[in-house]
Tab-separated table of C-alpha atoms in Angstrom:
chain	number	residue	atom	x	y	z
D	1	UNK	CA	0.000	0.000	0.000
D	2	UNK	CA	1.444	3.365	-1.032
D	3	UNK	CA	1.790	5.720	1.919
D	4	UNK	CA	1.418	9.494	1.657
D	5	UNK	CA	2.934	11.573	4.425
D	6	UNK	CA	1.252	14.810	5.497
D	7	UNK	CA	3.430	17.192	7.504
D	8	UNK	CA	2.914	20.543	9.182
D	9	UNK	CA	4.747	23.208	7.192
D	10	UNK	CA	5.807	25.980	9.583
D	11	UNK	CA	5.926	28.485	6.731
D	12	UNK	CA	2.299	28.000	5.667
D	13	UNK	CA	1.112	27.085	9.188
D	14	UNK	CA	-0.929	24.177	7.847
D	15	UNK	CA	-0.606	20.486	7.083
D	16	UNK	CA	0.455	19.672	3.558
D	17	UNK	CA	0.852	16.472	1.577
D	18	UNK	CA	4.541	15.801	1.274
D	19	UNK	CA	5.413	15.383	-2.411
D	20	UNK	CA	9.187	15.849	-2.852
D	21	UNK	CA	10.320	18.051	-5.705
D	22	UNK	CA	12.658	15.375	-7.002
D	23	UNK	CA	10.838	12.209	-5.873
D	24	UNK	CA	11.971	9.679	-4.881
D	25	UNK	CA	14.902	11.793	-3.616
D	26	UNK	CA	14.533	13.951	-0.507
D	27	UNK	CA	16.956	16.641	0.610
D	28	UNK	CA	16.760	17.340	4.343
D	29	UNK	CA	18.823	19.856	6.317
D	30	UNK	CA	18.646	20.029	10.117
D	31	UNK	CA	20.465	22.503	12.346
D	32	UNK	CA	22.877	20.538	14.493
D	33	UNK	CA	24.635	21.349	17.761
D	34	UNK	CA	27.049	24.086	18.697
D	35	UNK	CA	29.853	22.004	20.182
D	36	UNK	CA	31.121	23.919	23.190
D	37	UNK	CA	29.460	21.843	25.935
D	38	UNK	CA	27.798	18.530	26.676
D	39	UNK	CA	24.518	17.680	24.951
D	40	UNK	CA	21.440	18.059	27.143
D	41	UNK	CA	17.841	16.898	26.909
D	42	UNK	CA	16.977	19.877	24.708
D	43	UNK	CA	19.487	18.643	22.128
D	44	UNK	CA	17.921	15.174	22.172
D	45	UNK	CA	14.499	16.468	21.043
D	46	UNK	CA	15.437	17.651	17.509
D	47	UNK	CA	17.872	14.763	17.062
D	48	UNK	CA	15.150	12.202	17.821
D	49	UNK	CA	12.431	14.121	15.948
D	50	UNK	CA	14.343	14.264	12.683
D	51	UNK	CA	15.744	10.782	13.166
D	52	UNK	CA	12.101	9.640	13.219
D	53	UNK	CA	11.436	11.538	9.968
D	54	UNK	CA	14.654	10.192	8.397
D	55	UNK	CA	13.731	6.616	9.322
D	56	UNK	CA	10.164	6.935	8.067
D	57	UNK	CA	11.022	8.574	4.742
D	58	UNK	CA	13.636	5.874	4.170
D	59	UNK	CA	11.058	3.192	4.986
D	60	UNK	CA	8.628	4.734	2.492
D	61	UNK	CA	11.251	4.215	-0.202
D	62	UNK	CA	12.739	7.694	-0.541
D	63	UNK	CA	16.463	8.139	-1.004
D	64	UNK	CA	17.173	10.727	1.689
D	65	UNK	CA	20.235	12.955	1.810
D	66	UNK	CA	20.188	14.075	5.423
D	67	UNK	CA	22.553	16.946	6.223
D	68	UNK	CA	23.073	17.945	9.871
D	69	UNK	CA	25.622	20.692	10.429
D	70	UNK	CA	28.097	21.224	13.246
D	71	UNK	CA	28.415	24.856	14.397
D	72	UNK	CA	32.039	25.311	15.388
D	73	UNK	CA	32.540	28.984	14.527
D	74	UNK	CA	30.570	32.221	14.447
D	75	UNK	CA	28.125	31.482	17.273
D	76	UNK	CA	28.565	34.455	19.561
D	77	UNK	CA	27.974	34.797	23.283
D	78	UNK	CA	24.893	37.029	23.284
D	79	UNK	CA	23.505	37.110	19.757
D	80	UNK	CA	24.711	36.788	16.189
D	81	UNK	CA	26.449	40.167	16.149
D	82	UNK	CA	28.231	40.774	19.437
D	83	UNK	CA	30.210	39.144	22.208
D	84	UNK	CA	32.789	36.397	21.956
D	85	UNK	CA	32.548	33.159	19.987
D	86	UNK	CA	31.572	30.512	22.561
D	87	UNK	CA	34.091	27.957	21.316
D	88	UNK	CA	36.900	30.497	21.151
D	89	UNK	CA	36.043	31.682	24.664
D	90	UNK	CA	36.219	28.149	26.072
D	91	UNK	CA	39.488	27.529	24.220
D	92	UNK	CA	41.012	30.716	25.657
D	93	UNK	CA	39.912	29.942	29.215
D	94	UNK	CA	41.166	26.333	29.086
D	95	UNK	CA	44.294	27.144	27.025
D	96	UNK	CA	43.300	24.818	24.216
D	97	UNK	CA	43.092	25.066	20.455
D	98	UNK	CA	39.478	25.830	19.446
D	99	UNK	CA	39.324	22.608	17.423
D	100	UNK	CA	40.344	20.650	20.536
D	101	UNK	CA	37.229	21.983	22.237
D	102	UNK	CA	35.147	21.130	19.172
D	103	UNK	CA	36.495	17.597	18.860
D	104	UNK	CA	36.097	16.810	22.559
D	105	UNK	CA	32.439	17.806	22.704
D	106	UNK	CA	31.663	16.439	19.252
D	107	UNK	CA	32.943	13.007	20.354
D	108	UNK	CA	30.702	13.198	23.417
D	109	UNK	CA	27.737	14.328	21.317
D	110	UNK	CA	28.173	11.386	18.937
D	111	UNK	CA	28.421	8.995	21.872
D	112	UNK	CA	25.151	10.353	23.310
D	113	UNK	CA	23.438	10.118	19.909
D	114	UNK	CA	24.598	6.497	19.513
D	115	UNK	CA	23.178	5.696	22.954
D	116	UNK	CA	19.831	7.233	21.905
D	117	UNK	CA	19.954	5.129	18.704
D	118	UNK	CA	19.931	8.246	16.509
D	119	UNK	CA	21.151	7.302	13.041
D	120	UNK	CA	24.100	9.319	11.711
D	121	UNK	CA	23.224	11.831	8.980
D	122	UNK	CA	24.296	11.351	5.376
D	123	UNK	CA	26.629	14.352	5.665
D	124	UNK	CA	27.768	16.222	8.782
D	125	UNK	CA	29.557	19.371	7.563
D	126	UNK	CA	31.408	21.760	9.891
D	127	UNK	CA	30.982	25.500	9.578
D	128	UNK	CA	34.757	25.934	9.951
D	129	UNK	CA	35.297	23.697	6.909
D	130	UNK	CA	33.090	25.834	4.669
D	131	UNK	CA	34.453	29.357	5.089
D	132	UNK	CA	34.977	29.702	1.325
D	133	UNK	CA	31.330	28.884	0.614
D	134	UNK	CA	30.195	31.395	3.223
D	135	UNK	CA	32.413	34.118	1.743
D	136	UNK	CA	30.925	33.394	-1.702
D	137	UNK	CA	27.420	33.694	-0.248
D	138	UNK	CA	28.287	37.088	1.229
D	139	UNK	CA	29.704	38.215	-2.127
D	140	UNK	CA	26.436	37.278	-3.886
D	141	UNK	CA	24.305	39.172	-1.378
D	142	UNK	CA	26.581	42.229	-1.679
D	143	UNK	CA	26.442	42.077	-5.464
D	144	UNK	CA	22.632	42.016	-5.379
D	145	UNK	CA	22.541	45.108	-3.189
D	146	UNK	CA	21.178	43.606	0.026
D	147	UNK	CA	24.279	44.045	2.184
D	148	UNK	CA	26.842	46.756	2.992
D	149	UNK	CA	30.365	46.977	4.372
D	150	UNK	CA	31.060	48.873	7.574
D	151	UNK	CA	34.417	49.009	9.359
D	152	UNK	CA	35.567	45.711	7.881
D	153	UNK	CA	32.308	43.870	8.642
D	154	UNK	CA	29.465	43.025	6.255
D	155	UNK	CA	25.858	43.446	7.389
D	156	UNK	CA	22.612	42.332	5.820
D	157	UNK	CA	20.417	45.335	4.983
D	158	UNK	CA	17.082	44.208	6.444
D	159	UNK	CA	15.154	47.393	5.619
D	160	UNK	CA	16.199	47.371	1.953
D	161	UNK	CA	15.417	43.668	1.654
D	162	UNK	CA	12.004	44.192	3.239
D	163	UNK	CA	11.053	46.703	0.542
D	164	UNK	CA	11.327	43.977	-2.105
D	165	UNK	CA	10.424	40.918	-0.037
D	166	UNK	CA	8.869	40.069	3.320
D	167	UNK	CA	11.335	39.843	6.179
D	168	UNK	CA	9.474	37.910	8.861
D	169	UNK	CA	7.275	35.587	6.786
D	170	UNK	CA	8.377	32.460	8.684
D	171	UNK	CA	7.916	33.873	12.171
D	172	UNK	CA	4.869	35.969	11.266
D	173	UNK	CA	6.576	39.235	12.239
D	174	UNK	CA	6.752	42.512	10.381
D	175	UNK	CA	9.797	44.767	10.320
D	176	UNK	CA	8.280	47.298	12.725
D	177	UNK	CA	7.830	44.520	15.297
D	178	UNK	CA	11.437	43.464	14.788
D	179	UNK	CA	12.708	47.024	15.213
D	180	UNK	CA	10.665	47.518	18.358
D	181	UNK	CA	12.063	44.350	19.954
D	182	UNK	CA	15.692	44.711	18.783
D	183	UNK	CA	17.818	46.253	21.492
D	184	UNK	CA	20.613	48.721	20.740
D	185	UNK	CA	23.918	47.086	21.594
D	186	UNK	CA	27.157	48.739	22.595
D	187	UNK	CA	29.659	48.948	19.776
D	188	UNK	CA	27.051	48.495	17.029
D	189	UNK	CA	26.912	52.035	15.731
D	190	UNK	CA	28.505	50.655	12.537
D	191	UNK	CA	25.120	49.100	11.648
D	192	UNK	CA	22.599	51.112	9.617
D	193	UNK	CA	19.713	49.502	11.459
D	194	UNK	CA	19.519	47.601	14.782
D	195	UNK	CA	17.765	44.710	12.970
D	196	UNK	CA	20.641	44.254	10.489
D	197	UNK	CA	22.603	41.072	11.128
D	198	UNK	CA	26.219	40.198	10.488
D	199	UNK	CA	27.211	38.229	7.410
D	200	UNK	CA	30.928	38.666	8.082
D	201	UNK	CA	32.585	40.123	11.168
D	202	UNK	CA	35.898	41.914	11.306
D	203	UNK	CA	38.098	40.052	13.803
D	204	UNK	CA	39.497	42.025	16.706
D	205	UNK	CA	43.178	41.347	17.575
D	206	UNK	CA	42.248	39.035	20.476
D	207	UNK	CA	39.847	36.924	18.389
D	208	UNK	CA	41.362	33.449	17.907
D	209	UNK	CA	39.259	32.052	15.054
D	210	UNK	CA	39.809	34.164	11.930
D	211	UNK	CA	40.121	33.720	8.175
D	212	UNK	CA	41.214	35.982	5.298
D	213	UNK	CA	38.477	37.507	3.163
D	214	UNK	CA	38.079	40.315	0.609
D	215	UNK	CA	37.139	42.543	3.562
D	216	UNK	CA	40.060	41.602	5.810
D	217	UNK	CA	40.609	38.941	8.448
D	218	UNK	CA	37.390	37.915	10.141
D	219	UNK	CA	34.815	35.183	10.583
D	220	UNK	CA	31.318	34.457	9.245
D	221	UNK	CA	28.102	35.400	10.987
D	222	UNK	CA	26.170	32.531	12.550
D	223	UNK	CA	23.329	32.545	9.998
D	224	UNK	CA	25.563	32.097	6.947
D	225	UNK	CA	26.692	28.551	7.582
D	226	UNK	CA	23.352	26.776	7.089
D	227	UNK	CA	22.498	28.699	3.914
D	228	UNK	CA	25.941	28.060	2.409
D	229	UNK	CA	26.181	24.392	3.370
D	230	UNK	CA	22.555	23.672	2.470
D	231	UNK	CA	23.187	25.023	-1.025
D	232	UNK	CA	26.464	23.104	-1.380
D	233	UNK	CA	25.090	19.674	-0.451
D	234	UNK	CA	21.396	19.917	-1.383
D	235	UNK	CA	21.322	22.482	-4.182
D	236	UNK	CA	19.526	25.808	-4.590
D	237	UNK	CA	16.173	24.159	-3.831
D	238	UNK	CA	15.613	21.323	-1.385
D	239	UNK	CA	12.709	19.762	0.407
D	240	UNK	CA	12.958	20.040	4.200
D	241	UNK	CA	14.748	22.315	6.643
D	242	UNK	CA	14.281	21.480	10.302
D	243	UNK	CA	15.341	22.425	13.793
D	244	UNK	CA	14.044	23.535	17.162
D	245	UNK	CA	11.244	26.075	17.392
D	246	UNK	CA	13.642	28.510	19.071
D	247	UNK	CA	15.491	28.802	15.730
D	248	UNK	CA	12.511	30.188	13.794
D	249	UNK	CA	13.581	33.711	14.702
D	250	UNK	CA	16.090	34.990	14.041
D	251	UNK	CA	18.146	32.101	12.617
D	252	UNK	CA	15.786	30.558	10.075
D	253	UNK	CA	14.203	33.888	9.238
D	254	UNK	CA	17.674	35.174	8.361
D	255	UNK	CA	18.363	32.049	6.307
D	256	UNK	CA	15.296	32.722	4.176
D	257	UNK	CA	16.395	36.326	3.675
D	258	UNK	CA	19.927	35.237	2.726
D	259	UNK	CA	18.767	32.658	0.195
D	260	UNK	CA	16.328	35.038	-1.511
D	261	UNK	CA	18.864	37.878	-1.461
D	262	UNK	CA	21.553	35.684	-3.017
D	263	UNK	CA	19.640	33.608	-5.573
D	264	UNK	CA	16.280	35.351	-5.976
D	265	UNK	CA	14.027	32.757	-4.366
D	266	UNK	CA	13.700	30.569	-1.274
D	267	UNK	CA	15.786	27.425	-1.083
D	268	UNK	CA	13.422	25.463	1.164
D	269	UNK	CA	10.008	23.965	0.337
D	270	UNK	CA	9.016	22.701	3.796
D	271	UNK	CA	10.029	24.088	7.186
D	272	UNK	CA	9.607	21.805	10.206
D	273	UNK	CA	10.213	22.725	13.847
D	274	UNK	CA	10.031	20.636	16.982
D	275	UNK	CA	8.788	22.230	20.177
D	276	UNK	CA	10.786	22.692	23.360
D	277	UNK	CA	11.673	20.579	26.362
D	278	UNK	CA	10.558	22.519	29.436
D	279	UNK	CA	11.301	22.258	33.138
D	280	UNK	CA	8.681	23.738	35.434
D	281	UNK	CA	7.152	25.359	32.356
D	282	UNK	CA	10.387	27.121	31.300
D	283	UNK	CA	12.475	26.170	28.270
D	284	UNK	CA	15.388	23.933	29.196
D	285	UNK	CA	18.627	25.302	27.784
D	286	UNK	CA	22.215	26.314	28.411
D	287	UNK	CA	21.464	30.023	28.214
D	288	UNK	CA	19.107	29.719	31.204
D	289	UNK	CA	21.353	27.372	33.173
D	290	UNK	CA	18.451	24.995	33.895
D	291	UNK	CA	19.545	22.097	31.716
D	292	UNK	CA	20.354	18.478	32.568
D	293	UNK	CA	22.954	16.807	30.355
D	294	UNK	CA	22.272	13.459	28.746
D	295	UNK	CA	25.187	11.929	30.650
D	296	UNK	CA	23.554	13.102	33.889
D	297	UNK	CA	20.310	11.419	32.857
D	298	UNK	CA	22.133	8.190	32.040
D	299	UNK	CA	24.048	8.213	35.350
D	300	UNK	CA	21.386	9.821	37.580
D	301	UNK	CA	23.930	12.290	38.997
D	302	UNK	CA	21.935	15.545	38.682
D	303	UNK	CA	20.254	16.800	41.853
D	304	UNK	CA	16.858	17.028	40.120
D	305	UNK	CA	16.916	13.352	39.142
D	306	UNK	CA	15.374	10.720	41.401
D	307	UNK	CA	17.249	7.950	39.548
D	308	UNK	CA	19.236	7.163	36.421
D	309	UNK	CA	17.292	6.768	33.174
D	310	UNK	CA	18.409	4.602	30.266
D	311	UNK	CA	18.835	6.112	26.787
D	312	UNK	CA	15.803	4.203	25.496
D	313	UNK	CA	13.680	5.561	28.356
D	314	UNK	CA	14.712	9.076	27.270
D	315	UNK	CA	13.915	8.297	23.620
D	316	UNK	CA	10.546	6.767	24.541
D	317	UNK	CA	9.764	9.763	26.783
D	318	UNK	CA	10.343	12.168	23.868
D	319	UNK	CA	8.404	10.033	21.361
D	320	UNK	CA	5.379	9.936	23.658
D	321	UNK	CA	4.684	13.548	22.681
D	322	UNK	CA	3.958	14.723	19.138
D	323	UNK	CA	6.988	16.686	17.945
D	324	UNK	CA	5.149	20.037	17.777
D	325	UNK	CA	3.958	19.861	21.399
D	326	UNK	CA	6.017	20.799	24.445
D	327	UNK	CA	7.448	18.128	26.727
D	328	UNK	CA	7.756	19.030	30.393
D	329	UNK	CA	10.447	17.237	32.366
D	330	UNK	CA	9.516	15.468	35.592
D	331	UNK	CA	10.734	12.333	37.330
D	332	UNK	CA	7.158	11.052	37.412
D	333	UNK	CA	6.821	11.354	33.630
D	334	UNK	CA	10.157	9.623	33.053
D	335	UNK	CA	9.289	6.819	35.460
D	336	UNK	CA	5.972	6.322	33.661
D	337	UNK	CA	7.895	6.172	30.367
D	338	UNK	CA	10.243	3.578	31.837
D	339	UNK	CA	7.309	1.375	32.847
D	340	UNK	CA	5.602	1.833	29.479
D	341	UNK	CA	8.762	0.953	27.582
D	342	UNK	CA	9.303	-2.171	29.699
D	343	UNK	CA	5.724	-3.224	29.060
D	344	UNK	CA	6.204	-2.824	25.306
D	345	UNK	CA	9.502	-4.728	25.278
D	346	UNK	CA	7.999	-7.521	27.410
D	347	UNK	CA	5.212	-7.909	24.837
D	348	UNK	CA	7.706	-8.064	21.968
D	349	UNK	CA	9.752	-10.713	23.785
D	350	UNK	CA	6.557	-12.645	24.539
D	351	UNK	CA	5.823	-12.850	20.804
D	352	UNK	CA	8.674	-15.344	20.471
D	353	UNK	CA	7.112	-17.621	23.072
D	354	UNK	CA	3.793	-17.977	21.213
D	355	UNK	CA	3.109	-21.366	19.613
D	356	UNK	CA	0.978	-20.847	16.484
D	357	UNK	CA	-2.094	-22.959	15.675
D	358	UNK	CA	-3.473	-24.282	12.418
D	359	UNK	CA	-6.162	-21.639	12.546
D	360	UNK	CA	-6.841	-18.290	14.115
D	361	UNK	CA	-10.033	-16.434	14.677
D	362	UNK	CA	-11.156	-13.930	12.079
D	363	UNK	CA	-11.050	-11.297	14.807
D	364	UNK	CA	-7.328	-11.898	15.493
D	365	UNK	CA	-6.433	-11.618	11.799
D	366	UNK	CA	-8.556	-8.474	11.510
D	367	UNK	CA	-6.977	-6.879	14.600
D	368	UNK	CA	-3.450	-7.469	13.290
D	369	UNK	CA	-4.272	-5.915	9.917
D	370	UNK	CA	-6.006	-2.970	11.590
D	371	UNK	CA	-3.046	-2.441	13.955
D	372	UNK	CA	-0.656	-2.073	11.044
D	373	UNK	CA	-2.956	0.281	9.141
D	374	UNK	CA	-3.590	2.455	12.214
D	375	UNK	CA	0.140	2.810	12.886
D	376	UNK	CA	0.705	3.946	9.299
D	377	UNK	CA	-2.196	6.404	9.545
D	378	UNK	CA	-0.683	7.940	12.676
D	379	UNK	CA	2.776	8.251	11.122
D	380	UNK	CA	1.314	9.753	7.950
D	381	UNK	CA	-0.524	12.356	10.034
D	382	UNK	CA	2.446	14.610	10.800
D	383	UNK	CA	4.566	11.882	12.480
D	384	UNK	CA	2.108	11.310	15.326
D	385	UNK	CA	4.369	9.021	17.334
D	386	UNK	CA	2.264	9.027	20.562
D	387	UNK	CA	-0.697	7.617	18.615
D	388	UNK	CA	1.564	4.936	17.123
D	389	UNK	CA	2.658	4.013	20.646
D	390	UNK	CA	-0.973	3.902	21.814
D	391	UNK	CA	-1.829	1.492	18.983
D	392	UNK	CA	1.144	-0.698	19.871
D	393	UNK	CA	-0.073	-0.844	23.469
D	394	UNK	CA	-3.415	-2.038	22.096
D	395	UNK	CA	-1.431	-4.703	20.266
D	396	UNK	CA	0.099	-5.885	23.543
D	397	UNK	CA	-3.410	-6.749	24.758
D	398	UNK	CA	-3.825	-9.047	21.754
D	399	UNK	CA	-0.490	-10.698	22.522
D	400	UNK	CA	-1.480	-11.257	26.152
D	401	UNK	CA	-4.828	-12.750	25.089
D	402	UNK	CA	-3.071	-15.229	22.812
D	403	UNK	CA	-0.563	-16.184	25.518
D	404	UNK	CA	-3.390	-16.637	28.031
D	405	UNK	CA	-5.095	-19.068	25.640
D	406	UNK	CA	-8.061	-16.781	24.989
D	407	UNK	CA	-7.275	-16.587	21.264
D	408	UNK	CA	-5.383	-18.593	18.658
D	409	UNK	CA	-3.123	-17.424	15.841
D	410	UNK	CA	-1.722	-19.008	12.677
D	411	UNK	CA	1.952	-18.976	11.732
D	412	UNK	CA	1.240	-16.487	8.961
D	413	UNK	CA	-0.632	-14.076	11.246
D	414	UNK	CA	2.009	-14.476	13.961
D	415	UNK	CA	4.761	-13.499	11.512
D	416	UNK	CA	2.748	-10.442	10.436
D	417	UNK	CA	2.278	-9.438	14.078
D	418	UNK	CA	6.001	-9.854	14.787
D	419	UNK	CA	6.912	-7.900	11.656
D	420	UNK	CA	4.490	-5.070	12.554
D	421	UNK	CA	5.938	-4.655	16.053
D	422	UNK	CA	9.515	-4.857	14.751
D	423	UNK	CA	8.807	-2.341	11.981
D	424	UNK	CA	7.193	0.336	14.131
D	425	UNK	CA	9.063	-0.192	17.415
D	426	UNK	CA	12.576	-0.735	16.107
D	427	UNK	CA	12.850	0.430	12.475
D	428	UNK	CA	10.651	3.548	12.652
D	429	UNK	CA	10.433	4.658	16.301
D	430	UNK	CA	14.083	3.643	16.703
D	431	UNK	CA	13.662	1.841	20.011
D	432	UNK	CA	15.918	-1.076	20.870
D	433	UNK	CA	16.508	-3.599	23.587
D	434	UNK	CA	18.828	-2.124	26.200
D	435	UNK	CA	22.299	-3.615	26.736
D	436	UNK	CA	22.254	-5.191	23.290
D	437	UNK	CA	26.069	-5.089	23.349
D	438	UNK	CA	25.924	-7.682	26.143
D	439	UNK	CA	23.715	-10.021	24.147
D	440	UNK	CA	25.964	-13.083	24.510
D	441	UNK	CA	26.164	-12.622	28.258
D	442	UNK	CA	22.390	-12.221	28.498
D	443	UNK	CA	21.794	-15.388	26.477
D	444	UNK	CA	24.066	-17.370	28.779
D	445	UNK	CA	22.368	-15.769	31.793
D	446	UNK	CA	18.954	-16.786	30.463
D	447	UNK	CA	20.095	-20.361	29.890
D	448	UNK	CA	21.155	-20.621	33.544
D	449	UNK	CA	17.737	-19.386	34.688
D	450	UNK	CA	15.992	-21.820	32.325
D	451	UNK	CA	18.131	-24.653	33.708
D	452	UNK	CA	17.108	-23.805	37.283
D	453	UNK	CA	13.453	-23.676	36.294
D	454	UNK	CA	13.759	-27.076	34.602
D	455	UNK	CA	15.083	-28.471	37.886
D	456	UNK	CA	12.123	-26.850	39.624
D	457	UNK	CA	9.697	-28.550	37.212
D	458	UNK	CA	11.358	-31.897	37.873
D	459	UNK	CA	11.056	-31.308	41.614
D	460	UNK	CA	7.346	-30.476	41.237
D	461	UNK	CA	6.741	-33.660	39.224
D	462	UNK	CA	8.477	-35.618	41.964
D	463	UNK	CA	6.407	-33.750	44.553
D	464	UNK	CA	9.613	-32.394	46.047
D	465	UNK	CA	7.886	-29.213	47.154
D	466	UNK	CA	10.754	-28.054	49.346
D	467	UNK	CA	13.202	-27.911	46.399
D	468	UNK	CA	10.565	-26.398	44.114
D	469	UNK	CA	9.749	-23.640	46.601
D	470	UNK	CA	13.429	-23.000	47.354
D	471	UNK	CA	14.283	-22.387	43.677
D	472	UNK	CA	11.260	-20.122	43.216
D	473	UNK	CA	11.924	-18.152	46.400
D	474	UNK	CA	15.616	-17.678	45.632
D	475	UNK	CA	14.870	-16.400	42.117
D	476	UNK	CA	12.110	-14.118	43.430
D	477	UNK	CA	14.505	-12.666	45.998
D	478	UNK	CA	16.936	-11.865	43.158
D	479	UNK	CA	14.235	-9.873	41.341
D	480	UNK	CA	12.803	-12.535	39.029
D	481	UNK	CA	9.081	-12.873	38.429
D	482	UNK	CA	8.084	-16.531	37.945
D	483	UNK	CA	4.710	-17.327	36.364
D	484	UNK	CA	3.460	-20.895	36.088
D	485	UNK	CA	1.677	-21.767	32.832
D	486	UNK	CA	-0.040	-24.842	31.460
D	487	UNK	CA	3.103	-25.633	29.422
D	488	UNK	CA	5.613	-24.986	32.223
D	489	UNK	CA	6.545	-21.496	33.381
D	490	UNK	CA	7.597	-18.079	32.153
D	491	UNK	CA	10.012	-15.698	33.810
D	492	UNK	CA	11.248	-12.150	33.570
D	493	UNK	CA	13.692	-9.990	35.493
D	494	UNK	CA	11.947	-6.969	36.996
D	495	UNK	CA	13.787	-3.755	36.139
């Protein structure tokens, strides 16, 4: 069955049928991290959101070129025009080369993404590796009359651009609103207008990261990198640009202005933005100092955490909300996610213990088919992952009914049920069994438990109740749940 994905386009503020310009190829650009500190829960949200989209588009048969950039230059301390580059500042304070800072935190970011089972992008370009492309972009904007030079820096002329185009069409702002909310900053008298943003900044003598340009030694403004690298790897027109909702203004608004000013039209067909992670109703982020790093979640070392949470619990927690809704952090919500995830994984493991029959009821076959169709419908409706999860939980009830002997299932229907759970849980939602790297150890561990339970069954047959009870009690004390069945017994280790 051909699937048609409908997504919410931030630019049009409505859901639209996704028909790629160059089907079956999809170009997707997502704003990646600024690598000057450890990744926190707020970084996990866009990574998981667009990993979900990447996985689903690939499943639908599209060839996806997924570009996720690394910001390692030009991201200033206060906004895009003033202050000190965050990476350069950290390098100066710790007496390191800036690229040492970048590499250290990039390695840690990749490790956290691997733990969350986020697939690597097709291309992961660094801003510092594309200075030439950014200089060329600035040249084009200057040549078209939408930028000006001032004291060795190049600024985008927002007022002039707004006369010919609409500056603010993504965020829904007009230029007067922007001017009224743009503060005058010390040392910015060189700008014609407070709303003008830097395309290229003249480097002061103390600035570490600098490159030669036609306008002297300097460095690119923050907004240039995505426009330049998007054009290089995806062309002048591509399908999807994504990122967190906090990037709509000014970053993505400035990207639209840059692309139109340089090439005459917008590069991007669909804009997608995930909502924020909040803590006590306030956005979680480094700038507010209220963030919890992913490593702290995994180890449980932050003072706000009641316990450690596994990477899959974090992923499941994020997927339980539709990507455009906010997610508020709480230990209670994470603990509920942990229980829900365990319940889902228990059901998937139980599938392999089902013995099929020669026949199954028409209702079972119908429920399996409906489960698959409902999961697709939810994914096709703007990646509605919480509805997919709800349908899968409904599927666990069917599994439990079959195991309890209240329903029968054929081999063919059982394989379809297994394939449906594997497809949506693992391939699309990106969940996985925890500790999969210790699979051999777990298999051996399970064989030992099975051996003990076989001895218990023998003891029961011989009416050796003392031995039978001893084995059960010892396993229960170690955290195992033993359940007697008509065919023997089942067990699981409580988390």
